[in-house]
CSV table of C-alpha atoms in Angstrom, one decimal:
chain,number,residue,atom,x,y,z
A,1,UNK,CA,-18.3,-70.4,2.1
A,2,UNK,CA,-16.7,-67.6,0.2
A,3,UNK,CA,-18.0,-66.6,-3.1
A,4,UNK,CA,-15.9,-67.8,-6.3
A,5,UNK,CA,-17.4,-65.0,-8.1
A,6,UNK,CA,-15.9,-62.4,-5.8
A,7,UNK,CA,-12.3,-63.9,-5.8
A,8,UNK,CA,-12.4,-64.8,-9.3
A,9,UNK,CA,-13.5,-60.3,-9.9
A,10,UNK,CA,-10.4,-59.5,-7.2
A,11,UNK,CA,-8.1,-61.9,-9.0
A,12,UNK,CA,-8.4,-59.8,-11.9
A,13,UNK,CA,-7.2,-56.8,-10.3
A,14,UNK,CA,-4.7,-58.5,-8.0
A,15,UNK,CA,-1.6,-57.2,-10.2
A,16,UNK,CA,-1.9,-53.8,-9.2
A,17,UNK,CA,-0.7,-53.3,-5.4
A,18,UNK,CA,-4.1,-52.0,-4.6
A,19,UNK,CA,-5.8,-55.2,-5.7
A,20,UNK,CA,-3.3,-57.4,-4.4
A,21,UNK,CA,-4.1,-56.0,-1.1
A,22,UNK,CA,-7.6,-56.4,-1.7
A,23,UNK,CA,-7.7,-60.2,-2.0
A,24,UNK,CA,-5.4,-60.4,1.2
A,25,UNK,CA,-7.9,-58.5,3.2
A,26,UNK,CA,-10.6,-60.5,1.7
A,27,UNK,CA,-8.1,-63.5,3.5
A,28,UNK,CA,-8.5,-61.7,6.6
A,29,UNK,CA,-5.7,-59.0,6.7
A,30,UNK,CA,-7.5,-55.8,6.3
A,31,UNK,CA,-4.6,-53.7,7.4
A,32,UNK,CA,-1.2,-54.0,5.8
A,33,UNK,CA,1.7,-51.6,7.0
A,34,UNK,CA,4.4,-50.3,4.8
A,35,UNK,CA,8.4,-51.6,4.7
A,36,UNK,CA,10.7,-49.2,4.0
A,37,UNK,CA,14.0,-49.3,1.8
A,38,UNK,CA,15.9,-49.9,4.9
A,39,UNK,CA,13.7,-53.0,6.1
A,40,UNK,CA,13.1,-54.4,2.6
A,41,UNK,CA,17.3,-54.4,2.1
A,42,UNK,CA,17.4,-56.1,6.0
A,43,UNK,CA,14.8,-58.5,4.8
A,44,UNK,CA,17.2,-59.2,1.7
A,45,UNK,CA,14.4,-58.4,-0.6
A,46,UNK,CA,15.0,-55.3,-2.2
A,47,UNK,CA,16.6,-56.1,-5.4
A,48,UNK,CA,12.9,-58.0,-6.0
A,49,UNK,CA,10.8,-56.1,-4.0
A,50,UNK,CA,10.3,-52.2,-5.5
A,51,UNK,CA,7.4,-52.0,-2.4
A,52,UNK,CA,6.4,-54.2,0.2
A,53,UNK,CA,3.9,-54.3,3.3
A,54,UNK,CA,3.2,-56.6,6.2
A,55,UNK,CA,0.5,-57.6,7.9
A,56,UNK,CA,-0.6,-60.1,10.6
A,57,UNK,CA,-4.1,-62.1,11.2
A,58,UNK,CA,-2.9,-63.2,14.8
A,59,UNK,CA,-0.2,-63.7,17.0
A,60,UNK,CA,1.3,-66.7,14.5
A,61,UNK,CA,0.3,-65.5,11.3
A,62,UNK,CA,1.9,-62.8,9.1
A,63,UNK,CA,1.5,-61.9,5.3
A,64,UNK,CA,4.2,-59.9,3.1
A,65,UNK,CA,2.8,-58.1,0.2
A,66,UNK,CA,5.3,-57.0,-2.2
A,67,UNK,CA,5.4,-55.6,-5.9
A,68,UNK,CA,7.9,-57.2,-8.0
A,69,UNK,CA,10.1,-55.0,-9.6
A,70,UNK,CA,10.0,-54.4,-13.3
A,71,UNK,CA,11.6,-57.1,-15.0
A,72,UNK,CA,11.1,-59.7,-12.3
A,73,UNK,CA,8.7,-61.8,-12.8
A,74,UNK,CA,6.1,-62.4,-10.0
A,75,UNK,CA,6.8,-66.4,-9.1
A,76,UNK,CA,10.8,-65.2,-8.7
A,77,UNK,CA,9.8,-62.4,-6.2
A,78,UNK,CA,7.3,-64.6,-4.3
A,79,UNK,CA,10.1,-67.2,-3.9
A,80,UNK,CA,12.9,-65.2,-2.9
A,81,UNK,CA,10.7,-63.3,-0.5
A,82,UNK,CA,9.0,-66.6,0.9
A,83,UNK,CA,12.6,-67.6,1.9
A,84,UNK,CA,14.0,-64.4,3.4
A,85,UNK,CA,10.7,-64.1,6.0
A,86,UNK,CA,11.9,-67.6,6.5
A,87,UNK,CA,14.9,-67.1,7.3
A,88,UNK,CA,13.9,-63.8,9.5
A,89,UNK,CA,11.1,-65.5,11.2
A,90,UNK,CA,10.9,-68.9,11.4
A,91,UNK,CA,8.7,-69.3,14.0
A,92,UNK,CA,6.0,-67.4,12.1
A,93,UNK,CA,3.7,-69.1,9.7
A,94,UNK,CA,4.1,-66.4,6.7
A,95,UNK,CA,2.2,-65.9,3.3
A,96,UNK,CA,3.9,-63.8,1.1
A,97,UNK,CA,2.0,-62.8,-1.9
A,98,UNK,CA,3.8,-60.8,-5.2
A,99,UNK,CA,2.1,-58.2,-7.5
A,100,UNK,CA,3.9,-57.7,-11.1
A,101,UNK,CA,1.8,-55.1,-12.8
A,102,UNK,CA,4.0,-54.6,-15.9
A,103,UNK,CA,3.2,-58.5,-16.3
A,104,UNK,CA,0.0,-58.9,-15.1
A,105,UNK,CA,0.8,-61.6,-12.6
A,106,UNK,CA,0.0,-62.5,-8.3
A,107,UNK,CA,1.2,-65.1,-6.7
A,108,UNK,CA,1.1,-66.6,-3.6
A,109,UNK,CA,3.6,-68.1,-1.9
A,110,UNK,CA,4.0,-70.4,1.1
A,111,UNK,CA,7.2,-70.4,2.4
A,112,UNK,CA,9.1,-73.6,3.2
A,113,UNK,CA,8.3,-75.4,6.5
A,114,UNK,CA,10.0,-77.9,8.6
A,115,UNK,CA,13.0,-78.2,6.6
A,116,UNK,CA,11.1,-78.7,3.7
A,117,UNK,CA,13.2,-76.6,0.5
A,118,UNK,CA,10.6,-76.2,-2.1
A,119,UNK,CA,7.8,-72.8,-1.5
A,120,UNK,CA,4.7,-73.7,-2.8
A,121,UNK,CA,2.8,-71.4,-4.8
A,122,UNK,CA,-0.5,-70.0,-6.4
A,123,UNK,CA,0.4,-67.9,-9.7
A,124,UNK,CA,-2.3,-66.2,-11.5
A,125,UNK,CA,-2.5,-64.7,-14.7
A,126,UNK,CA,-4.6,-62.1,-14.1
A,127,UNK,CA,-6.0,-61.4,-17.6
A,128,UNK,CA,-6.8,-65.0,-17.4
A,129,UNK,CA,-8.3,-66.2,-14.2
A,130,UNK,CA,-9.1,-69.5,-14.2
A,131,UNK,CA,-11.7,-71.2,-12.0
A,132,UNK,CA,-9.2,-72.9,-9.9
A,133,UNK,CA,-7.3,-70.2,-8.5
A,134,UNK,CA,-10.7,-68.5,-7.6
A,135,UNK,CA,-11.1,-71.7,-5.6
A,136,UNK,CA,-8.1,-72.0,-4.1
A,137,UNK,CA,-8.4,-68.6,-2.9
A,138,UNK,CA,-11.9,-69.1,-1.7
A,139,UNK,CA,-10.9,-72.5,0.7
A,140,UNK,CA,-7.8,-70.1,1.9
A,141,UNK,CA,-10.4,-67.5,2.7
A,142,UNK,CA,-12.1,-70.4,4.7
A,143,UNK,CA,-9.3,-72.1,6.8
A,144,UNK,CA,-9.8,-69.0,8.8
């Protein structure tokens, strides 16, 4: 079982990119890869999305990480990305997970599935982690 202790401590640096990508590795995607400007405007994300990175954990599974940019707030981002990788790659079972540093907010984001129109979501206030979203990230951790 994975420690609440340790996601709570990488919650509370999961606004800054470098954090963000810490709890996703710690969900088993060690090794993100940079979009471009040109990908993240393909991707439809760029007026959200100042940076943004994929990885997979699999053949099925991808994540997008992507920093919200300044003014946006995090659970805006994460939505409008969730539904362009969507859109993109349907077949693929995508978490998408949004930094705001200016705001001090992560979220992650499930995108729709099946026909399904609402993302669910995960935000965390990162100057205030609660218990639960330590343990919400700790059974994600798990599922793997």
């Amino acid at each position: 079982m994975s420690s609440l202790r340790q996601f709570a401590e990488l919650l509370r640096d999961a606004a800054a990119p470098a954090g963000a990508a810490k709890v996703l590795a710690a969900l088993g995607f060690p090794e993100l890869l940079p979009l471009d400007a040109a990908a993240r405007a393909d991707l439809r994300i760029a007026e959200v999305a100042g940076r943004a990175s994929v990885g997979d954990r699999g053949p099925l599974v991808r994540v997008l990480l992507a920093t919200a940019v300044r003014g946006t707030p995090a659970r805006i981002a994460a939505a409008r990305c969730a539904s362009a990788v969507a859109a993109r790659s349907p077949h693929l079972f995508w978490l998408v997970a949004v930094a705001q540093p200016a705001e001090h907010q992560f979220v992650v984001a499930l995108p729709p599935l099946g026909g399904e129109s609402r993302t669910l979501a995960l935000a965390v206030d990162t100057r205030r982690v609660q218990d639960s979203d330590a343990e919400t990230m700790a059974a994600m951790a798990d599922v793997r």
